[in-house]
Structure formats: structure tokens, C-alpha cells
């Protein structure tokens, strides 16, 4: 368990968890030859600021590493700016292997261990240890992956709200949602948020926590103003249309029609440096790669 020696050093470094130089000194570990950042992808150009922020933190945490990207949404691969298509994880992993990379760190920008994350786990496992290929691959966990991470993310979310938000205002974090069993992380987060701030709520665009379910609690709380913000890595299509769109079905329109004043905080979680740091630290803490003899 060579990673164990490294872990305390890793935890001590606050903003940047795995500086390669520090890692080398500590236990002969580096981020590997390369870091592959994996995101869902987005067709909304201004939403990519989240991805730029992530890349900057990864560069600082793993100086000198070859940093690459993959998007899991195949339908979005050709919407990237500049006309150069993005690579799917399969394509990116194959290319890394062909380019001679042996030891790879994969940074997942997923929020819950749902269907997208579990697909990525399978893809990564399939590429590990192939002849002439990647010998070791470590994969970071999603942002919410256990009790501790759910509690810590709740704290960060509340600490990084706009300072204009008053205690009597509600805050509504809206995630993507899923029918996968990992959808339980949304009510788990809602629990930890609510235990710190009784006016903090979690909803989802798809799945269980829809507006119909949330409205009675918002009304019972005597709330007048709601700060509405995505609980998504990027403020992309869902934020633009489902949350803040002009359509009467959007969350903003429905909340306004229900008598609330809505303040839009239209930013992705990737625009929050403290949350990006948690994703990056997750890679640092990821289980040591299996050794292929
Ligand atoms: Co979607």
C-alpha cells in the first residue's frame, strides 16, 4: 500500500492535493504519466468556464502532467468549439495507450455514483492491463460518494452562497436527478444541508425531487425569496432551459407563479474552487492502482 504513506502529506496540502514534486519526495508517487479529465460535456459555450477552472486546478496540482479530456455524452462530442471533436473516454484511453502512457489518473467530474459514473468505471477497468496498454489507472470518486463527502459538500455549498442571501431566504440547489439507486445521494445531501440551514433545499430536474414535492415545504417555511442554483458540474443546457428558461415550465417560472421572488445563481459547481478542490483531492485519495506483474 504505497499510497498510505503518501496520504497524510496529501491531506496536509490544502488547495492543491497532489503536487507531483511533493508526491515524488513523499513516497515515490506521481500523478502518473497523464491525467484524463472526464466530464459529461456541454454544448453551451459559456458553461465551459467550469471545465477551464477544473483544468487550471489540475495543472496546479499535477505540474508537468499530460492533461487530456474526454466527454461521456457521445451526442455532444462534435459540439466543441473550434471544430475539433472531443474524444469519448474509450477513444481517449485508446489514444493514451497508443501514445505510450503506462500510468494514468482519471479525474471524474461526476456528482453522484450513478449510471454515468458506473459506465466510466467499467470502461476504465476494461482498458487497464491490456498488452501494450495502460498498466495502471486510478479513478477518482464522484463529488458525493459517502457520508463524509455529502456532509462536507453541504458545508461548502452553504459557505459559498452569494453574500446578499439573507437567513430568511431559501436556497434551492437543483441537480440532474436519476432513477439509478445512487439518486439517494440527493436526499442525503438535502439532509446535511437542512441540518446546517433549515432554509436549504435540494431538487432534481429528473427523478424524485421535483418541484411538486418541494413546494409544500417551501410554502410551509414562510419563504418569500428563493436563491435558485444548479447542483450540476456546468451551468449548461439544463440550467439555461429547465431552471432559468422563459418557458412557463421552468423552475424559475413555476416558482415565480407560486408567488416567490427568484434570484438566479446561474453557475456550475465547476465554478466553485472549493468544490473543484474536492474533486481533485478525490483523485489524490483514490485507491492505489492494481499492480500488473
Ligand atoms: Co440531462
PDB file of C-alpha atoms and ligand atoms in Angstrom:
ATOM      1  CA  UNK A   1       0.000   0.000   0.000  1.00  0.00           C
ATOM      2  CA  UNK A   2       2.490   2.585  -1.114  1.00  0.00           C
ATOM      3  CA  UNK A   3      -0.273   5.209  -1.236  1.00  0.00           C
ATOM      4  CA  UNK A   4      -0.801   5.021   2.521  1.00  0.00           C
ATOM      5  CA  UNK A   5       2.478   6.767   3.286  1.00  0.00           C
ATOM      6  CA  UNK A   6       1.555   9.461   0.859  1.00  0.00           C
ATOM      7  CA  UNK A   7      -1.937  10.116   2.171  1.00  0.00           C
ATOM      8  CA  UNK A   8      -1.078  12.273   5.230  1.00  0.00           C
ATOM      9  CA  UNK A   9       1.110  14.520   3.094  1.00  0.00           C
ATOM     10  CA  UNK A  10      -1.683  14.720   0.635  1.00  0.00           C
ATOM     11  CA  UNK A  11      -4.215  15.744   3.270  1.00  0.00           C
ATOM     12  CA  UNK A  12      -1.913  18.423   4.615  1.00  0.00           C
ATOM     13  CA  UNK A  13      -1.666  20.214   1.304  1.00  0.00           C
ATOM     14  CA  UNK A  14      -4.831  22.275   1.288  1.00  0.00           C
ATOM     15  CA  UNK A  15      -5.578  23.797  -2.059  1.00  0.00           C
ATOM     16  CA  UNK A  16      -3.518  21.531  -4.237  1.00  0.00           C
ATOM     17  CA  UNK A  17      -3.503  17.983  -3.099  1.00  0.00           C
ATOM     18  CA  UNK A  18      -1.048  16.151  -5.240  1.00  0.00           C
ATOM     19  CA  UNK A  19       1.836  18.317  -6.395  1.00  0.00           C
ATOM     20  CA  UNK A  20       3.946  15.856  -8.342  1.00  0.00           C
ATOM     21  CA  UNK A  21       7.185  17.071  -6.812  1.00  0.00           C
ATOM     22  CA  UNK A  22       5.829  16.693  -3.272  1.00  0.00           C
ATOM     23  CA  UNK A  23       4.463  13.286  -4.121  1.00  0.00           C
ATOM     24  CA  UNK A  24       7.780  12.116  -5.503  1.00  0.00           C
ATOM     25  CA  UNK A  25       9.597  13.184  -2.373  1.00  0.00           C
ATOM     26  CA  UNK A  26       6.999  11.651  -0.097  1.00  0.00           C
ATOM     27  CA  UNK A  27       6.674   8.161  -1.443  1.00  0.00           C
ATOM     28  CA  UNK A  28       7.846   7.879  -4.983  1.00  0.00           C
ATOM     29  CA  UNK A  29       4.367   8.547  -6.309  1.00  0.00           C
ATOM     30  CA  UNK A  30       3.377  10.944  -9.049  1.00  0.00           C
ATOM     31  CA  UNK A  31       0.067  11.645 -10.695  1.00  0.00           C
ATOM     32  CA  UNK A  32       1.184   9.178 -13.291  1.00  0.00           C
ATOM     33  CA  UNK A  33       2.226   9.964 -16.802  1.00  0.00           C
ATOM     34  CA  UNK A  34      -1.074  11.659 -17.571  1.00  0.00           C
ATOM     35  CA  UNK A  35      -4.372  12.908 -16.147  1.00  0.00           C
ATOM     36  CA  UNK A  36      -7.572  12.294 -18.081  1.00  0.00           C
ATOM     37  CA  UNK A  37     -10.402  14.607 -17.007  1.00  0.00           C
ATOM     38  CA  UNK A  38     -13.793  13.079 -17.759  1.00  0.00           C
ATOM     39  CA  UNK A  39     -16.959  15.192 -17.896  1.00  0.00           C
ATOM     40  CA  UNK A  40     -20.413  14.745 -19.352  1.00  0.00           C
ATOM     41  CA  UNK A  41     -19.785  17.536 -21.850  1.00  0.00           C
ATOM     42  CA  UNK A  42     -21.839  20.572 -22.779  1.00  0.00           C
ATOM     43  CA  UNK A  43     -22.951  22.319 -25.933  1.00  0.00           C
ATOM     44  CA  UNK A  44     -23.254  25.646 -24.081  1.00  0.00           C
ATOM     45  CA  UNK A  45     -20.080  27.605 -24.691  1.00  0.00           C
ATOM     46  CA  UNK A  46     -20.199  29.852 -21.626  1.00  0.00           C
ATOM     47  CA  UNK A  47     -20.771  26.808 -19.402  1.00  0.00           C
ATOM     48  CA  UNK A  48     -17.264  25.605 -20.259  1.00  0.00           C
ATOM     49  CA  UNK A  49     -15.839  28.090 -17.757  1.00  0.00           C
ATOM     50  CA  UNK A  50     -16.379  25.269 -15.245  1.00  0.00           C
ATOM     51  CA  UNK A  51     -14.125  22.985 -17.268  1.00  0.00           C
ATOM     52  CA  UNK A  52     -11.484  25.715 -17.604  1.00  0.00           C
ATOM     53  CA  UNK A  53     -11.453  26.147 -13.819  1.00  0.00           C
ATOM     54  CA  UNK A  54     -11.026  22.419 -13.334  1.00  0.00           C
ATOM     55  CA  UNK A  55      -8.167  22.283 -15.814  1.00  0.00           C
ATOM     56  CA  UNK A  56      -6.383  25.136 -14.044  1.00  0.00           C
ATOM     57  CA  UNK A  57      -6.591  23.367 -10.679  1.00  0.00           C
ATOM     58  CA  UNK A  58      -5.472  20.072 -12.197  1.00  0.00           C
ATOM     59  CA  UNK A  59      -2.483  21.790 -13.817  1.00  0.00           C
ATOM     60  CA  UNK A  60      -1.518  23.299 -10.470  1.00  0.00           C
ATOM     61  CA  UNK A  61      -1.995  20.007  -8.614  1.00  0.00           C
ATOM     62  CA  UNK A  62      -0.131  17.863 -11.121  1.00  0.00           C
ATOM     63  CA  UNK A  63       2.512  20.115 -12.661  1.00  0.00           C
ATOM     64  CA  UNK A  64       4.140  18.686 -15.749  1.00  0.00           C
ATOM     65  CA  UNK A  65       1.465  16.016 -16.283  1.00  0.00           C
ATOM     66  CA  UNK A  66      -0.013  15.461 -19.701  1.00  0.00           C
ATOM     67  CA  UNK A  67      -3.624  16.637 -19.206  1.00  0.00           C
ATOM     68  CA  UNK A  68      -6.337  15.368 -21.523  1.00  0.00           C
ATOM     69  CA  UNK A  69     -10.144  15.484 -21.698  1.00  0.00           C
ATOM     70  CA  UNK A  70     -12.932  13.090 -22.532  1.00  0.00           C
ATOM     71  CA  UNK A  71     -16.689  13.656 -22.654  1.00  0.00           C
ATOM     72  CA  UNK A  72     -19.095  10.848 -21.893  1.00  0.00           C
ATOM     73  CA  UNK A  73     -22.027  12.279 -23.903  1.00  0.00           C
ATOM     74  CA  UNK A  74     -21.385  10.946 -27.398  1.00  0.00           C
ATOM     75  CA  UNK A  75     -24.006  13.277 -28.869  1.00  0.00           C
ATOM     76  CA  UNK A  76     -22.036  16.302 -27.660  1.00  0.00           C
ATOM     77  CA  UNK A  77     -18.588  15.304 -28.940  1.00  0.00           C
ATOM     78  CA  UNK A  78     -18.993  17.328 -32.130  1.00  0.00           C
ATOM     79  CA  UNK A  79     -20.317  20.469 -30.443  1.00  0.00           C
ATOM     80  CA  UNK A  80     -16.919  21.509 -29.020  1.00  0.00           C
ATOM     81  CA  UNK A  81     -15.576  24.911 -30.070  1.00  0.00           C
ATOM     82  CA  UNK A  82     -13.044  25.209 -32.869  1.00  0.00           C
ATOM     83  CA  UNK A  83     -14.448  22.306 -34.868  1.00  0.00           C
ATOM     84  CA  UNK A  84     -12.157  19.713 -33.235  1.00  0.00           C
ATOM     85  CA  UNK A  85     -14.322  16.906 -31.884  1.00  0.00           C
ATOM     86  CA  UNK A  86     -13.850  15.869 -28.272  1.00  0.00           C
ATOM     87  CA  UNK A  87     -12.957  12.248 -27.513  1.00  0.00           C
ATOM     88  CA  UNK A  88     -15.152   9.763 -25.681  1.00  0.00           C
ATOM     89  CA  UNK A  89     -13.451   8.030 -22.708  1.00  0.00           C
ATOM     90  CA  UNK A  90     -12.917   4.911 -24.866  1.00  0.00           C
ATOM     91  CA  UNK A  91     -11.228   6.962 -27.587  1.00  0.00           C
ATOM     92  CA  UNK A  92      -9.133   8.934 -25.112  1.00  0.00           C
ATOM     93  CA  UNK A  93      -7.966   5.801 -23.260  1.00  0.00           C
ATOM     94  CA  UNK A  94      -7.040   4.060 -26.506  1.00  0.00           C
ATOM     95  CA  UNK A  95      -5.072   7.115 -27.626  1.00  0.00           C
ATOM     96  CA  UNK A  96      -3.265   7.403 -24.282  1.00  0.00           C
ATOM     97  CA  UNK A  97      -2.235   3.757 -24.562  1.00  0.00           C
ATOM     98  CA  UNK A  98      -1.023   4.222 -28.136  1.00  0.00           C
ATOM     99  CA  UNK A  99       0.894   7.316 -27.051  1.00  0.00           C
ATOM    100  CA  UNK A 100       2.817   5.148 -24.585  1.00  0.00           C
ATOM    101  CA  UNK A 101       1.237   6.263 -21.303  1.00  0.00           C
ATOM    102  CA  UNK A 102       1.539   3.498 -18.701  1.00  0.00           C
ATOM    103  CA  UNK A 103       0.249   5.070 -15.504  1.00  0.00           C
ATOM    104  CA  UNK A 104      -2.912   7.172 -15.699  1.00  0.00           C
ATOM    105  CA  UNK A 105      -5.040   9.186 -13.295  1.00  0.00           C
ATOM    106  CA  UNK A 106      -8.668   9.658 -14.323  1.00  0.00           C
ATOM    107  CA  UNK A 107     -10.489  12.597 -12.767  1.00  0.00           C
ATOM    108  CA  UNK A 108     -14.248  12.093 -12.904  1.00  0.00           C
ATOM    109  CA  UNK A 109     -16.329  15.277 -12.735  1.00  0.00           C
ATOM    110  CA  UNK A 110     -19.448  13.355 -11.811  1.00  0.00           C
ATOM    111  CA  UNK A 111     -21.541  14.379  -8.816  1.00  0.00           C
ATOM    112  CA  UNK A 112     -23.050  11.037  -7.778  1.00  0.00           C
ATOM    113  CA  UNK A 113     -22.004   7.420  -8.446  1.00  0.00           C
ATOM    114  CA  UNK A 114     -24.914   6.981 -10.870  1.00  0.00           C
ATOM    115  CA  UNK A 115     -25.229   5.425 -14.315  1.00  0.00           C
ATOM    116  CA  UNK A 116     -22.680   7.726 -15.982  1.00  0.00           C
ATOM    117  CA  UNK A 117     -20.052   7.109 -13.311  1.00  0.00           C
ATOM    118  CA  UNK A 118     -20.626   3.381 -13.236  1.00  0.00           C
ATOM    119  CA  UNK A 119     -20.224   3.251 -17.033  1.00  0.00           C
ATOM    120  CA  UNK A 120     -16.916   5.090 -16.663  1.00  0.00           C
ATOM    121  CA  UNK A 121     -15.744   2.585 -14.031  1.00  0.00           C
ATOM    122  CA  UNK A 122     -16.437  -0.271 -16.439  1.00  0.00           C
ATOM    123  CA  UNK A 123     -14.670   1.453 -19.322  1.00  0.00           C
ATOM    124  CA  UNK A 124     -11.610   2.226 -17.181  1.00  0.00           C
ATOM    125  CA  UNK A 125     -11.470  -1.354 -15.874  1.00  0.00           C
ATOM    126  CA  UNK A 126     -11.650  -2.711 -19.418  1.00  0.00           C
ATOM    127  CA  UNK A 127      -8.652  -0.637 -20.509  1.00  0.00           C
ATOM    128  CA  UNK A 128      -6.426  -1.439 -17.540  1.00  0.00           C
ATOM    129  CA  UNK A 129      -3.710  -4.007 -18.064  1.00  0.00           C
ATOM    130  CA  UNK A 130      -4.156  -4.643 -21.788  1.00  0.00           C
ATOM    131  CA  UNK A 131      -1.000  -5.667 -23.674  1.00  0.00           C
ATOM    132  CA  UNK A 132       0.971  -2.628 -24.915  1.00  0.00           C
ATOM    133  CA  UNK A 133      -1.501  -0.527 -22.981  1.00  0.00           C
ATOM    134  CA  UNK A 134      -2.162   1.341 -19.762  1.00  0.00           C
ATOM    135  CA  UNK A 135      -0.683  -0.625 -16.881  1.00  0.00           C
ATOM    136  CA  UNK A 136      -2.327   1.201 -14.014  1.00  0.00           C
ATOM    137  CA  UNK A 137      -5.332   3.524 -13.916  1.00  0.00           C
ATOM    138  CA  UNK A 138      -6.650   5.226 -10.790  1.00  0.00           C
ATOM    139  CA  UNK A 139     -10.144   6.737 -10.933  1.00  0.00           C
ATOM    140  CA  UNK A 140     -11.346   9.455  -8.582  1.00  0.00           C
ATOM    141  CA  UNK A 141     -14.732   9.139  -6.848  1.00  0.00           C
ATOM    142  CA  UNK A 142     -17.709  11.386  -7.660  1.00  0.00           C
ATOM    143  CA  UNK A 143     -18.183  14.539  -5.601  1.00  0.00           C
ATOM    144  CA  UNK A 144     -20.799  12.842  -3.385  1.00  0.00           C
ATOM    145  CA  UNK A 145     -19.704   9.315  -2.583  1.00  0.00           C
ATOM    146  CA  UNK A 146     -20.211   8.674   1.137  1.00  0.00           C
ATOM    147  CA  UNK A 147     -21.457  10.261   4.359  1.00  0.00           C
ATOM    148  CA  UNK A 148     -18.361  12.384   4.901  1.00  0.00           C
ATOM    149  CA  UNK A 149     -18.334  13.786   1.377  1.00  0.00           C
ATOM    150  CA  UNK A 150     -22.067  14.570   1.497  1.00  0.00           C
ATOM    151  CA  UNK A 151     -21.645  16.454   4.769  1.00  0.00           C
ATOM    152  CA  UNK A 152     -18.564  18.311   3.543  1.00  0.00           C
ATOM    153  CA  UNK A 153     -20.153  19.304   0.224  1.00  0.00           C
ATOM    154  CA  UNK A 154     -23.204  20.625   2.103  1.00  0.00           C
ATOM    155  CA  UNK A 155     -20.887  22.824   4.167  1.00  0.00           C
ATOM    156  CA  UNK A 156     -19.043  24.134   1.130  1.00  0.00           C
ATOM    157  CA  UNK A 157     -22.287  24.863  -0.742  1.00  0.00           C
ATOM    158  CA  UNK A 158     -23.620  26.947   2.124  1.00  0.00           C
ATOM    159  CA  UNK A 159     -20.337  28.768   2.733  1.00  0.00           C
ATOM    160  CA  UNK A 160     -20.075  29.831  -0.897  1.00  0.00           C
ATOM    161  CA  UNK A 161     -23.546  31.310  -1.367  1.00  0.00           C
ATOM    162  CA  UNK A 162     -23.832  34.910  -2.593  1.00  0.00           C
ATOM    163  CA  UNK A 163     -23.342  37.194   0.400  1.00  0.00           C
ATOM    164  CA  UNK A 164     -26.604  39.013  -0.408  1.00  0.00           C
ATOM    165  CA  UNK A 165     -28.583  35.935   0.620  1.00  0.00           C
ATOM    166  CA  UNK A 166     -30.383  36.594   3.900  1.00  0.00           C
ATOM    167  CA  UNK A 167     -31.124  33.924   6.530  1.00  0.00           C
ATOM    168  CA  UNK A 168     -34.875  34.116   5.842  1.00  0.00           C
ATOM    169  CA  UNK A 169     -34.362  33.449   2.112  1.00  0.00           C
ATOM    170  CA  UNK A 170     -34.495  29.860   0.888  1.00  0.00           C
ATOM    171  CA  UNK A 171     -31.749  28.334  -1.243  1.00  0.00           C
ATOM    172  CA  UNK A 172     -32.701  25.676  -3.753  1.00  0.00           C
ATOM    173  CA  UNK A 173     -29.950  23.544  -5.300  1.00  0.00           C
ATOM    174  CA  UNK A 174     -31.233  21.690  -8.349  1.00  0.00           C
ATOM    175  CA  UNK A 175     -29.359  18.611  -9.542  1.00  0.00           C
ATOM    176  CA  UNK A 176     -29.838  16.481 -12.619  1.00  0.00           C
ATOM    177  CA  UNK A 177     -31.513  13.553 -10.863  1.00  0.00           C
ATOM    178  CA  UNK A 178     -31.591   9.905 -11.862  1.00  0.00           C
ATOM    179  CA  UNK A 179     -33.557   6.703 -11.484  1.00  0.00           C
ATOM    180  CA  UNK A 180     -30.304   4.914 -10.583  1.00  0.00           C
ATOM    181  CA  UNK A 181     -30.104   3.808  -6.905  1.00  0.00           C
ATOM    182  CA  UNK A 182     -27.374   6.426  -6.344  1.00  0.00           C
ATOM    183  CA  UNK A 183     -30.125   9.046  -6.671  1.00  0.00           C
ATOM    184  CA  UNK A 184     -30.355   8.631  -2.885  1.00  0.00           C
ATOM    185  CA  UNK A 185     -27.370  10.982  -2.625  1.00  0.00           C
ATOM    186  CA  UNK A 186     -29.704  13.904  -3.406  1.00  0.00           C
ATOM    187  CA  UNK A 187     -31.926  13.443  -0.323  1.00  0.00           C
ATOM    188  CA  UNK A 188     -28.755  12.628   1.647  1.00  0.00           C
ATOM    189  CA  UNK A 189     -27.302  15.992   0.668  1.00  0.00           C
ATOM    190  CA  UNK A 190     -30.639  17.646   1.424  1.00  0.00           C
ATOM    191  CA  UNK A 191     -30.455  16.180   4.929  1.00  0.00           C
ATOM    192  CA  UNK A 192     -26.977  17.578   5.625  1.00  0.00           C
ATOM    193  CA  UNK A 193     -27.856  20.943   4.075  1.00  0.00           C
ATOM    194  CA  UNK A 194     -31.069  21.105   6.105  1.00  0.00           C
ATOM    195  CA  UNK A 195     -29.273  20.256   9.342  1.00  0.00           C
ATOM    196  CA  UNK A 196     -26.974  23.242   8.796  1.00  0.00           C
ATOM    197  CA  UNK A 197     -29.553  25.606   7.324  1.00  0.00           C
ATOM    198  CA  UNK A 198     -33.291  24.925   7.609  1.00  0.00           C
ATOM    199  CA  UNK A 199     -33.967  27.048   4.524  1.00  0.00           C
ATOM    200  CA  UNK A 200     -31.715  25.000   2.181  1.00  0.00           C
ATOM    201  CA  UNK A 201     -33.408  22.564  -0.224  1.00  0.00           C
ATOM    202  CA  UNK A 202     -32.420  20.118  -2.952  1.00  0.00           C
ATOM    203  CA  UNK A 203     -34.431  19.400  -6.075  1.00  0.00           C
ATOM    204  CA  UNK A 204     -33.767  17.444  -9.265  1.00  0.00           C
ATOM    205  CA  UNK A 205     -34.705  18.078 -12.880  1.00  0.00           C
ATOM    206  CA  UNK A 206     -35.320  14.347 -13.385  1.00  0.00           C
ATOM    207  CA  UNK A 207     -36.211  11.730 -10.824  1.00  0.00           C
ATOM    208  CA  UNK A 208     -37.820  12.106  -7.473  1.00  0.00           C
ATOM    209  CA  UNK A 209     -37.250  15.569  -6.041  1.00  0.00           C
ATOM    210  CA  UNK A 210     -39.432  17.593  -8.399  1.00  0.00           C
ATOM    211  CA  UNK A 211     -40.973  20.943  -7.693  1.00  0.00           C
ATOM    212  CA  UNK A 212     -44.313  19.435  -6.781  1.00  0.00           C
ATOM    213  CA  UNK A 213     -42.613  17.631  -3.910  1.00  0.00           C
ATOM    214  CA  UNK A 214     -40.721  20.731  -2.765  1.00  0.00           C
ATOM    215  CA  UNK A 215     -43.455  23.369  -2.954  1.00  0.00           C
ATOM    216  CA  UNK A 216     -45.293  22.403   0.266  1.00  0.00           C
ATOM    217  CA  UNK A 217     -42.049  22.652   2.292  1.00  0.00           C
ATOM    218  CA  UNK A 218     -41.158  25.993   0.705  1.00  0.00           C
ATOM    219  CA  UNK A 219     -44.641  27.342   1.423  1.00  0.00           C
ATOM    220  CA  UNK A 220     -44.665  25.989   4.989  1.00  0.00           C
ATOM    221  CA  UNK A 221     -41.338  27.723   5.657  1.00  0.00           C
ATOM    222  CA  UNK A 222     -42.906  31.144   5.076  1.00  0.00           C
ATOM    223  CA  UNK A 223     -40.323  31.794   2.382  1.00  0.00           C
ATOM    224  CA  UNK A 224     -40.577  34.900   0.201  1.00  0.00           C
ATOM    225  CA  UNK A 225     -37.360  34.804  -1.773  1.00  0.00           C
ATOM    226  CA  UNK A 226     -35.583  31.761  -3.231  1.00  0.00           C
ATOM    227  CA  UNK A 227     -31.987  31.642  -4.444  1.00  0.00           C
ATOM    228  CA  UNK A 228     -32.132  29.126  -7.268  1.00  0.00           C
ATOM    229  CA  UNK A 229     -28.894  27.482  -8.384  1.00  0.00           C
ATOM    230  CA  UNK A 230     -27.828  24.371 -10.318  1.00  0.00           C
ATOM    231  CA  UNK A 231     -26.278  21.424  -8.484  1.00  0.00           C
ATOM    232  CA  UNK A 232     -24.551  20.425 -11.701  1.00  0.00           C
ATOM    233  CA  UNK A 233     -20.919  20.484 -12.807  1.00  0.00           C
ATOM    234  CA  UNK A 234     -21.654  23.039 -15.510  1.00  0.00           C
ATOM    235  CA  UNK A 235     -24.431  25.607 -15.848  1.00  0.00           C
ATOM    236  CA  UNK A 236     -25.339  24.247 -19.281  1.00  0.00           C
ATOM    237  CA  UNK A 237     -28.483  23.269 -21.111  1.00  0.00           C
ATOM    238  CA  UNK A 238     -30.473  22.160 -18.049  1.00  0.00           C
ATOM    239  CA  UNK A 239     -29.633  25.362 -16.182  1.00  0.00           C
ATOM    240  CA  UNK A 240     -30.415  27.559 -19.192  1.00  0.00           C
ATOM    241  CA  UNK A 241     -33.730  25.900 -20.038  1.00  0.00           C
ATOM    242  CA  UNK A 242     -35.099  23.785 -17.182  1.00  0.00           C
ATOM    243  CA  UNK A 243     -34.075  26.128 -14.377  1.00  0.00           C
ATOM    244  CA  UNK A 244     -33.971  29.632 -15.775  1.00  0.00           C
ATOM    245  CA  UNK A 245     -35.755  29.383 -19.152  1.00  0.00           C
ATOM    246  CA  UNK A 246     -38.616  31.694 -20.145  1.00  0.00           C
ATOM    247  CA  UNK A 247     -40.882  28.727 -20.720  1.00  0.00           C
ATOM    248  CA  UNK A 248     -43.708  28.548 -18.133  1.00  0.00           C
ATOM    249  CA  UNK A 249     -42.440  25.055 -17.206  1.00  0.00           C
ATOM    250  CA  UNK A 250     -39.045  26.273 -15.994  1.00  0.00           C
ATOM    251  CA  UNK A 251     -38.328  26.143 -12.269  1.00  0.00           C
ATOM    252  CA  UNK A 252     -37.930  29.903 -12.160  1.00  0.00           C
ATOM    253  CA  UNK A 253     -41.261  30.475 -13.915  1.00  0.00           C
ATOM    254  CA  UNK A 254     -43.107  27.968 -11.743  1.00  0.00           C
ATOM    255  CA  UNK A 255     -41.665  29.358  -8.505  1.00  0.00           C
ATOM    256  CA  UNK A 256     -42.498  32.894  -9.616  1.00  0.00           C
ATOM    257  CA  UNK A 257     -46.049  31.788 -10.484  1.00  0.00           C
ATOM    258  CA  UNK A 258     -46.289  30.252  -6.990  1.00  0.00           C
ATOM    259  CA  UNK A 259     -45.607  33.701  -5.520  1.00  0.00           C
ATOM    260  CA  UNK A 260     -41.884  33.537  -4.713  1.00  0.00           C
ATOM    261  CA  UNK A 261     -39.237  36.033  -5.744  1.00  0.00           C
ATOM    262  CA  UNK A 262     -36.490  34.109  -7.522  1.00  0.00           C
ATOM    263  CA  UNK A 263     -32.830  35.135  -7.514  1.00  0.00           C
ATOM    264  CA  UNK A 264     -30.844  33.194 -10.126  1.00  0.00           C
ATOM    265  CA  UNK A 265     -27.343  31.981  -9.267  1.00  0.00           C
ATOM    266  CA  UNK A 266     -26.566  30.587 -12.687  1.00  0.00           C
ATOM    267  CA  UNK A 267     -23.199  28.947 -12.156  1.00  0.00           C
ATOM    268  CA  UNK A 268     -21.927  25.384 -12.300  1.00  0.00           C
ATOM    269  CA  UNK A 269     -20.232  23.594  -9.407  1.00  0.00           C
ATOM    270  CA  UNK A 270     -17.071  23.715 -11.501  1.00  0.00           C
ATOM    271  CA  UNK A 271     -17.053  27.485 -10.972  1.00  0.00           C
ATOM    272  CA  UNK A 272     -16.660  26.922  -7.233  1.00  0.00           C
ATOM    273  CA  UNK A 273     -12.917  26.489  -6.468  1.00  0.00           C
ATOM    274  CA  UNK A 274     -13.585  24.779  -3.119  1.00  0.00           C
ATOM    275  CA  UNK A 275     -15.661  22.087  -4.816  1.00  0.00           C
ATOM    276  CA  UNK A 276     -13.165  21.652  -7.652  1.00  0.00           C
ATOM    277  CA  UNK A 277     -10.504  21.171  -4.965  1.00  0.00           C
ATOM    278  CA  UNK A 278     -12.609  18.342  -3.519  1.00  0.00           C
ATOM    279  CA  UNK A 279     -12.801  16.607  -6.896  1.00  0.00           C
ATOM    280  CA  UNK A 280      -9.032  16.964  -7.314  1.00  0.00           C
ATOM    281  CA  UNK A 281      -8.354  15.748  -3.758  1.00  0.00           C
ATOM    282  CA  UNK A 282     -10.531  12.736  -4.548  1.00  0.00           C
ATOM    283  CA  UNK A 283      -8.047  11.751  -7.221  1.00  0.00           C
ATOM    284  CA  UNK A 284      -5.234  12.055  -4.717  1.00  0.00           C
ATOM    285  CA  UNK A 285      -7.031   9.761  -2.299  1.00  0.00           C
ATOM    286  CA  UNK A 286      -8.098   7.275  -4.971  1.00  0.00           C
ATOM    287  CA  UNK A 287      -7.200   3.691  -4.254  1.00  0.00           C
ATOM    288  CA  UNK A 288      -3.734   2.686  -5.368  1.00  0.00           C
ATOM    289  CA  UNK A 289      -3.746   1.188  -8.816  1.00  0.00           C
ATOM    290  CA  UNK A 290      -3.649  -2.579  -9.082  1.00  0.00           C
ATOM    291  CA  UNK A 291      -0.176  -3.829  -9.857  1.00  0.00           C
ATOM    292  CA  UNK A 292       0.149  -5.757 -13.080  1.00  0.00           C
ATOM    293  CA  UNK A 293       3.182  -8.027 -12.930  1.00  0.00           C
TER     294      UNK A 293
HETATM  295 CO1  LIG B   1     -29.748  15.620 -18.839  1.00  0.00          CO
END
